[in-house]
XYZ file of C-alpha atoms in Angstrom:
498
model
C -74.588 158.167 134.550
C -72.833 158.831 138.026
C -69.849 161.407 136.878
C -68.920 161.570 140.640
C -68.283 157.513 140.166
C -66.769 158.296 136.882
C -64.426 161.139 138.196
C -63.409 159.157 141.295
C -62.174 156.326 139.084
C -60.386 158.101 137.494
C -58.619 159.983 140.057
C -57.723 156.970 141.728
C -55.996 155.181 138.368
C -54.447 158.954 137.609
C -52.973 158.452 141.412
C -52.084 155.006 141.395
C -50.281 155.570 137.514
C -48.600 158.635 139.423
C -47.125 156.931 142.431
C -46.342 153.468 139.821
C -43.833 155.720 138.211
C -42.710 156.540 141.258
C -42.352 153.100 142.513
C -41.079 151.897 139.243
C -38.269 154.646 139.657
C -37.556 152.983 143.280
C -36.833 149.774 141.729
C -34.972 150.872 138.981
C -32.125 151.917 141.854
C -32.841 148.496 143.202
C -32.290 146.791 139.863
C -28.864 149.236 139.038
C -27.317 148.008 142.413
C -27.890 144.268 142.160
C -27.191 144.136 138.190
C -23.574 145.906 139.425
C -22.697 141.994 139.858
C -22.611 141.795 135.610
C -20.011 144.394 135.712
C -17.523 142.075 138.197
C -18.644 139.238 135.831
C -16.102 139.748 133.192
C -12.947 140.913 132.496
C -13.258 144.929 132.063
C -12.766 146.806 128.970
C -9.301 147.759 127.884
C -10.416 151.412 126.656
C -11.781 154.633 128.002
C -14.722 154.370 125.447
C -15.233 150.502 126.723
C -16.110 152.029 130.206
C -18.053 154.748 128.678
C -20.500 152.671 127.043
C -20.112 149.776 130.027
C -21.454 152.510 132.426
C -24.419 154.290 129.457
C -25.586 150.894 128.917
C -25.593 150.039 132.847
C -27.940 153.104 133.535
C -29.956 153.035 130.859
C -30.663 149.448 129.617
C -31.067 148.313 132.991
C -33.363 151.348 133.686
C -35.472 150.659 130.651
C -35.913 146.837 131.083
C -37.363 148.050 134.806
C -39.964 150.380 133.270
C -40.725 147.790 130.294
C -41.833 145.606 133.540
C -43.824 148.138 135.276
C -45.715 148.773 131.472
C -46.401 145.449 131.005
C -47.367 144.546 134.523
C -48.830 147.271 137.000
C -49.835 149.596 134.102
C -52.487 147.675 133.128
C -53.406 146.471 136.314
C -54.142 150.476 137.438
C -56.398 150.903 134.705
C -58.143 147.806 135.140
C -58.504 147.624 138.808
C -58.010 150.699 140.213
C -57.912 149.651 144.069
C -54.697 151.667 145.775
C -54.186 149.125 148.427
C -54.449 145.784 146.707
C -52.524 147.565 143.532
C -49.718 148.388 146.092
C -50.272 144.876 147.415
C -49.346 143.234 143.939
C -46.872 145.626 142.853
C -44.837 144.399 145.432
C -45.347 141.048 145.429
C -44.561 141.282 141.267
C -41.572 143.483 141.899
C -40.021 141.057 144.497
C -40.007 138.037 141.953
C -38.780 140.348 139.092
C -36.088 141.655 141.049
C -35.545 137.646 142.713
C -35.327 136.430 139.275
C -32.732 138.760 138.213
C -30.477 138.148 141.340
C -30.737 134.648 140.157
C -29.809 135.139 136.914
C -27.052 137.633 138.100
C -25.578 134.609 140.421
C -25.673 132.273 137.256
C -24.058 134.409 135.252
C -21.549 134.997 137.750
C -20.778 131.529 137.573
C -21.483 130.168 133.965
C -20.947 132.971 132.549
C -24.763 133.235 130.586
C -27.905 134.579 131.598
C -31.273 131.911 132.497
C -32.556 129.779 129.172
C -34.182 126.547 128.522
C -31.545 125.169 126.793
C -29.603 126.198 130.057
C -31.516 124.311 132.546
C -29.427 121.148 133.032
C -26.289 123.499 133.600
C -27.929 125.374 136.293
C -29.576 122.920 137.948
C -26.468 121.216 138.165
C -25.216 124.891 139.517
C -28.072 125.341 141.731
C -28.035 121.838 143.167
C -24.271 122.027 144.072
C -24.624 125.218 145.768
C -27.779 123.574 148.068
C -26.199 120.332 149.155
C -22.426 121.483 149.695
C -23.948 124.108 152.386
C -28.003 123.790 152.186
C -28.115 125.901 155.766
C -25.957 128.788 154.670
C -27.714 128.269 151.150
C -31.576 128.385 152.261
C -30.527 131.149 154.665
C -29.023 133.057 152.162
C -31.616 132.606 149.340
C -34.334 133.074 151.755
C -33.163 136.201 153.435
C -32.209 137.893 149.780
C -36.118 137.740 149.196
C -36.697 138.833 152.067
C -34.823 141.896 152.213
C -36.211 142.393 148.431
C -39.530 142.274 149.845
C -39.080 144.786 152.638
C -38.151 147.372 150.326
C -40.414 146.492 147.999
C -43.271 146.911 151.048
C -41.294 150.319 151.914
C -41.112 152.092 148.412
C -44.755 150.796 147.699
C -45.882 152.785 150.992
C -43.523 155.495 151.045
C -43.907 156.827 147.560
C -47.748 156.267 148.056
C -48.338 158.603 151.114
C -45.605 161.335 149.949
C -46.749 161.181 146.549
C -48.027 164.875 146.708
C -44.501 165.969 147.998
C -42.948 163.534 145.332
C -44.646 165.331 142.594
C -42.931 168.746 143.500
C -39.918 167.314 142.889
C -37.971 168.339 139.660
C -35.080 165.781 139.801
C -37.013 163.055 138.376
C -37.233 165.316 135.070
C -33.589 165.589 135.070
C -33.051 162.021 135.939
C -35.446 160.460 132.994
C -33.786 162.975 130.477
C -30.361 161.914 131.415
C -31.281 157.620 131.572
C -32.924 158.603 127.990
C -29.493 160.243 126.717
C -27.773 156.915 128.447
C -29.740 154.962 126.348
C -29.258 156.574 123.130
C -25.660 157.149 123.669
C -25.322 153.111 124.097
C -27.069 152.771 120.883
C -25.013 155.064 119.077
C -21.435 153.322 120.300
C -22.281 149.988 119.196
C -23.743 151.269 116.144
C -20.193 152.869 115.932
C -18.473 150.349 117.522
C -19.648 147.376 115.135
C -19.223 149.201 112.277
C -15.575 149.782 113.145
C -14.371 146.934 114.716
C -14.256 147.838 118.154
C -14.709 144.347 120.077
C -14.324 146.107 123.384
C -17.465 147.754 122.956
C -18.956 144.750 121.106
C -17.513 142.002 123.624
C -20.056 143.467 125.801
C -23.412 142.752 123.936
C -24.771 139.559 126.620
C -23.380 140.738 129.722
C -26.975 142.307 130.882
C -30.089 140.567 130.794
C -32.029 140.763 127.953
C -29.256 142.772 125.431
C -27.715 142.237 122.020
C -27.777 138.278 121.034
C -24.551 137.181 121.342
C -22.777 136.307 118.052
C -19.353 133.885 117.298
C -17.434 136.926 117.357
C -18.201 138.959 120.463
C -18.180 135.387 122.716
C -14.923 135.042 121.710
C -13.410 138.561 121.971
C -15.277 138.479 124.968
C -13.092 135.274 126.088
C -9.890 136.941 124.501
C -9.970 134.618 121.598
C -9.334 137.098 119.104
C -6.581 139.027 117.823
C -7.791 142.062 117.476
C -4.512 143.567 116.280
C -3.913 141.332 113.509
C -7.285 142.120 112.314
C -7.152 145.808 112.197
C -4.015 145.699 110.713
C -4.601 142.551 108.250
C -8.564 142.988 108.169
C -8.742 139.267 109.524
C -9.504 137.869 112.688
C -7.761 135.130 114.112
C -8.126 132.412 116.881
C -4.523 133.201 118.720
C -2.817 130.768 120.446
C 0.685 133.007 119.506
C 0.582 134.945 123.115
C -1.268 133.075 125.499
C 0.622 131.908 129.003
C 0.366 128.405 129.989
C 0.197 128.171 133.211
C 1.165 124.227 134.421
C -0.518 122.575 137.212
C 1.611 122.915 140.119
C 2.599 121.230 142.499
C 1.664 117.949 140.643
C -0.579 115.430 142.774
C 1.395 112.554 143.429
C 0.944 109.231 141.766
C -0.020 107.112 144.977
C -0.797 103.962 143.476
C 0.654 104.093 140.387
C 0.476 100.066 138.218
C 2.922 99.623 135.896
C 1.892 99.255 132.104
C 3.247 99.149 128.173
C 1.766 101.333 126.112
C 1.836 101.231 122.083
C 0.277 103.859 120.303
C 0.664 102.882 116.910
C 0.254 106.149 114.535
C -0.101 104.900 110.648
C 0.082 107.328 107.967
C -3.055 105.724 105.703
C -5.803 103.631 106.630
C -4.829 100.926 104.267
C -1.894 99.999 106.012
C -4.015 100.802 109.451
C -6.297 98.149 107.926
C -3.632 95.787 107.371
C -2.377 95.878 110.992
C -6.066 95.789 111.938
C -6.452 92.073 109.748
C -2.918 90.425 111.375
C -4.482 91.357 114.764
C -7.774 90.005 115.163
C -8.210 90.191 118.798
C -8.287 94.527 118.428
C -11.459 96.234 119.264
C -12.831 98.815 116.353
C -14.918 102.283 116.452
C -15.539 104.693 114.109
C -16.146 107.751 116.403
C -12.388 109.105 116.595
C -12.422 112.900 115.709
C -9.003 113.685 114.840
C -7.836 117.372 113.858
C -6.795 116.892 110.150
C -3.473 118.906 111.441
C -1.245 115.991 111.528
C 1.070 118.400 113.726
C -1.778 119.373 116.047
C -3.277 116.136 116.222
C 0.129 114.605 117.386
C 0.411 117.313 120.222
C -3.154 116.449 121.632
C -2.010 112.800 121.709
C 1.225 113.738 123.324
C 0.363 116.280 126.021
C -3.471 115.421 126.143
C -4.377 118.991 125.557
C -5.814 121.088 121.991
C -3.482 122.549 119.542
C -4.304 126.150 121.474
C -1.377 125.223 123.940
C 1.052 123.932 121.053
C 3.214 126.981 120.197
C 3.993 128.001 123.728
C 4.593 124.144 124.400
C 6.805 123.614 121.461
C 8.877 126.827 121.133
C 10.298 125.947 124.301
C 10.308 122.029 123.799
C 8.387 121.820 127.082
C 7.954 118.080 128.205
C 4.527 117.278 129.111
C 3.815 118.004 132.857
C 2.496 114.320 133.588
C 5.573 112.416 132.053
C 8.038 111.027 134.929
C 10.299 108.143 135.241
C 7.870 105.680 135.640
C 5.243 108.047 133.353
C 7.976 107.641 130.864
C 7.236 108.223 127.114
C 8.689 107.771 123.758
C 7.914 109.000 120.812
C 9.481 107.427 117.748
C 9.309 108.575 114.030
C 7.997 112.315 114.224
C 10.950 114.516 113.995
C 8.861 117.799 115.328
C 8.538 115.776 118.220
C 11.692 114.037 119.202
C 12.535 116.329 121.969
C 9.904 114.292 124.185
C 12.273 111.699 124.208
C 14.634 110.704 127.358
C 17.906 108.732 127.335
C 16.137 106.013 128.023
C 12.544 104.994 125.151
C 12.722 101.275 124.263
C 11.397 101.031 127.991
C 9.316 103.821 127.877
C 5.630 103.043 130.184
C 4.062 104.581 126.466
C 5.022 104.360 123.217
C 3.937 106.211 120.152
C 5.106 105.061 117.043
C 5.041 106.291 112.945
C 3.684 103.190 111.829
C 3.819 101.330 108.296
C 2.893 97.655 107.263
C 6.015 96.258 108.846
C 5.177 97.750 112.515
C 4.953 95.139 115.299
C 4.398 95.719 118.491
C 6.413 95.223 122.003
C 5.681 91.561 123.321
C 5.334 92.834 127.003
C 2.916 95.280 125.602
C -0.590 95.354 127.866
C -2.431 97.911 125.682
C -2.517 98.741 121.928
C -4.201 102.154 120.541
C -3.956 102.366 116.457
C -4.978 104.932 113.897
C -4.285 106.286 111.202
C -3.812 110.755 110.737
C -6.330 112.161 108.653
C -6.037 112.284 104.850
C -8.994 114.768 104.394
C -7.086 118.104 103.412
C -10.469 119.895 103.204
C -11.705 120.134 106.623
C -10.595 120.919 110.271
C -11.824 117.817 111.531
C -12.124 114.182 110.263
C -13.934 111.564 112.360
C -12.074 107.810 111.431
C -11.507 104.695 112.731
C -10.167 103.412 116.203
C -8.660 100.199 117.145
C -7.941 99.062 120.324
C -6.955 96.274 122.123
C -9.322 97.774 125.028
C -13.214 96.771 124.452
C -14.414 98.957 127.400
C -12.587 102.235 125.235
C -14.334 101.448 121.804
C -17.695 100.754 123.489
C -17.304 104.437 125.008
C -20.302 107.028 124.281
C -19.523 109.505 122.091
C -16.453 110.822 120.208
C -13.064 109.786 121.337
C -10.178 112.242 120.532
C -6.244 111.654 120.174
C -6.173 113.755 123.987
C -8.763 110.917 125.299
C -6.071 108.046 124.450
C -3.189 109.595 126.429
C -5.559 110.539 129.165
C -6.794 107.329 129.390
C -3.462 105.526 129.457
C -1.922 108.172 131.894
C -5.458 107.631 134.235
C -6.355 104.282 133.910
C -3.410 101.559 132.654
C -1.130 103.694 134.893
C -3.619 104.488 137.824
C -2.473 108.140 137.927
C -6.322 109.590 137.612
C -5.521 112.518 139.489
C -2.288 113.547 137.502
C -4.579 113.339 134.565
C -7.690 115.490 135.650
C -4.836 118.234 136.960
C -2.841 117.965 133.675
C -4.917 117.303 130.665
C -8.234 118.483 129.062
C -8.182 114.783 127.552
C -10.841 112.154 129.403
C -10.197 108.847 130.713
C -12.536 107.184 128.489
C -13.312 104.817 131.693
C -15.026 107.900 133.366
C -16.467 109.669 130.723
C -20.020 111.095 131.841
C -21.099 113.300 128.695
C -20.673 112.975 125.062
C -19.100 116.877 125.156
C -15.362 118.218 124.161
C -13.144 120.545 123.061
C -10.418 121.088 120.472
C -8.878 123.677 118.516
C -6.803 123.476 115.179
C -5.928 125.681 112.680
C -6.867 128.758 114.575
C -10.346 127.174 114.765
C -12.169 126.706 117.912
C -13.359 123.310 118.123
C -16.288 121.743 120.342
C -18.333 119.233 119.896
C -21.795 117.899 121.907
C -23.126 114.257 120.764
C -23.414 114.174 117.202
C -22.834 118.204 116.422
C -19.356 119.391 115.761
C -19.592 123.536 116.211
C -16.469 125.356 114.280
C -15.618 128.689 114.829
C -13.433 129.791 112.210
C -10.766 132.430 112.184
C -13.173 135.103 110.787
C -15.655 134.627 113.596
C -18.073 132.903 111.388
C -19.705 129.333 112.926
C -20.829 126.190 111.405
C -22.745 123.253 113.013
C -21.535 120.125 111.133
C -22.821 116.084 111.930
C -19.951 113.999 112.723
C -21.177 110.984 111.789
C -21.775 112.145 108.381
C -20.002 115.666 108.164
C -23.211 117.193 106.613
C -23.841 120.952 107.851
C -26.434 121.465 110.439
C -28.471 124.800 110.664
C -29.165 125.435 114.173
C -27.755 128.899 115.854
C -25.307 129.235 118.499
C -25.599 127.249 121.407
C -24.152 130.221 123.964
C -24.282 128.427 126.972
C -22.201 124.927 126.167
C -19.931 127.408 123.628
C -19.186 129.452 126.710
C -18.634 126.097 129.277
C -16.297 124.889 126.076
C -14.322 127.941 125.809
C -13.585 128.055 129.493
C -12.520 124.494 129.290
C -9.814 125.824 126.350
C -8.483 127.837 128.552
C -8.177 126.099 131.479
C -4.258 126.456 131.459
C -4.699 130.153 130.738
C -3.423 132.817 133.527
């Protein structure tokens, strides 16, 4: 055996391990500076020990995931192939997509608000693909010259540390600095130990923002999104979905209604379905679907029909008997029957462009009337939601894909019978069923977050707890979180937020 072989082997891997920690300790300042972007992301804590823990878990999760990569990746490869220059080579080819990937993911998160995932792809594609043809120069220039510049310095630590790596080794501050990343990282662990076990949702609210952290759970995406009142739960040991505080913030200045058409309008609103199925027999030309999801609220499902938005905005709305921002002269509404609602009502409503009306068995409706929408309000106490029946006088609205909700009608009569699309879009989180793309929504009741993607219904109830439910049959699905549509839905929610 050839010791001198033997000896020079393994001075070379002892050198190239030396100089990878080294180079791995390069990157993780590389890796702190662009993951800074996380930090911006969201809104910031509210405490001093929210920024304490913000700023432990910054240094040392960050840190960590960096040397996790350099264990799993140019580790292995120093022991295996112990060739300085094509090691070095490698390393920085590896590093460069590592720290390109995150960038990426930092930019998504930026704007989705999650981090990369397979059941995220269509989202950022979408993102991605937006991004490239609104400005592809500035876009491929950008892109291009981030991994660039990532590659530089990748080429520049991988040759610096290399030929100082005898002077590296004399200094002491790397000691120091891998003692204090390793208190970071067990202070971090020790807050949120603390922090769940107490409540503290600033801390908690934080779990996703880095890459590769704390699953995100029902509660901390919606503390996260200021969802939760916090106060009412220390003090009543229950969380709530607020709506109690929030500031709407109305579209202004309206878009104007070019090209408005003039239309009638009867919403017909019964209270059972027998009588809605007695209207439904003496009018025989009327179009039928069973995929309206209703809240089972009859107050909060009346507000989404009025104002085309969820029950979130209805006690700022109706404390102040706001009218809804879309309704005008010629928008003009009525609302007939519903005494929580008879402020909506102008000096003027046998005239009124839309109608909605308490219905019974004696109901008829206006004989100018172009469109007819009729339901009946839930009679299912037990649930948040109830999925029903539809009529409409409309084929094109009951052939729709997907779930229509109470929001979609007024939307749809604001949009498309009146031809105010834009006053819609700026107004309401309703859709004009005409120019519906996805089967995906929104709705809250209850103090429940509501959203819904084809068939599944996720609630979110006032305890942070979840449930996936089918809404064709209402049976309960078992399938986790879905973070990234959960996050696009609560952003939609608040749309009206400031």
């Amino acid at each position: 055996m050839n010791l001198s072989q033997h000896n020079q082997f393994s001075s070379k891997a002892s050198q190239l391990l030396s100089w990878g920690h080294w180079f791995t300790f390069a990157n993780i300042g590389l890796v702190l500076l662009i993951s800074l972007s996380y930090l911006f992301a969201d809104s910031p804590p509210t405490t001093a020990i929210g920024y304490v823990y913000m700023l432990v878990t910054w240094l040392s999760h960050t840190s960590f995931i960096t040397f996790i990569a350099f264990v799993l990746t140019i580790f292995p490869l120093s022991l295996i192939f112990p060739y300085p220059r094509h090691i070095r080579g490698m390393a920085a080819i590896l590093a460069t997509c590592g720290a390109s990937l995150l960038t990426l993911d930092a930019y998504v998160y930026f704007n989705l608000g999650y981090h990369l995932s397979s059941s995220a792809l269509p989202e950022i594609v979408t993102l991605l693909w937006h991004r490239l043809t609104s400005s592809p120069g500035l876009t491929s220039l950008l892109a291009g010259g981030i991994v660039i510049l990532i590659f530089a310095f990748q080429l520049l630590a991988s040759n610096y540390t290399w030929h100082h790596l005898a002077r590296l080794k004399q200094y002491k501050f790397a000691r120091y600095a891998s003692s204090f990343l390793l208190v970071c990282f067990a202070m971090s662990h020790s807050i949120h130990i603390w922090a769940d076990a107490n409540l503290k949702f600033d801390i908690t609210k934080q779990d996703n923002v880095l890459p590769l952290s704390y699953p995100t759970t029902a509660k901390s995406l919606l503390a996260k999104n200021d969802l939760l009142d916090i106060e009412s739960y220390k003090q009543a040991h229950n969380v709530k979905l607020t709506s109690q505080n929030i500031n709407y913030s109305a579209p202004s200045p309206l878009t104007r209604c070019e090209n408005f058409t003039p239309a009638t309008i009867d919403i017909l609103v019964f209270s059972s379905t027998a009588n809605l199925d007695e209207f439904a027999k003496q009018h025989t030309d009327l179009y039928k679907t069973e995929q309206f999801l209703q809240a089972v609220d009859h107050q909060d499902a009346l507000f989404s029909l009025i104002y085309g938005l969820p029950a979130y905005y209805k006690a700022v709305l109706m404390d102040e008997q706001n009218l809804p921002v879309w309704q005008t002269q010629r928008r003009s509404l009525s609302v007939t029957g519903f005494e929580d609602f008879t402020y909506i009502n102008g000096a003027k409503t046998d005239g009124a462009a839309i109608r909605i009306v308490n219905a019974d068995a004696q109901t008829t409706v206006r004989d100018n009337n172009t469109h007819i929408f009729a339901f009946s309000l839930a009679t299912d106490n037990n649930s948040i939601v109830s999925v029903s029946t539809l009529y409409s006088s409309d084929k094109k609205v009951t052939r729709a894909d997907g779930l229509i909700q109470p929001s979609d009608l007024i939307a749809t009569s604001v949009g498309q019978y009146l031809n105010c699309s834009n006053v819609t879009k700026q107004s309401m989180l309703g859709v004009n069923l005409y120019s519906k793309k996805d089967d995906i929504g929104v709705n809250y009741s209850q103090g429940v977050f509501i959203a819904y993607k084809k068939d599944r219904i996720t609630l979110i109830d006032s305890e942070g707890n979840y449930k996936n439910i089918s809404a064709a049959q209402g049976f309960s699905i078992e399938q986790s979180l879905d973070i990234p549509f959960l996050v696009h839905s609560i952003k939609k929610l608040r749309t009206f937020t400031h």
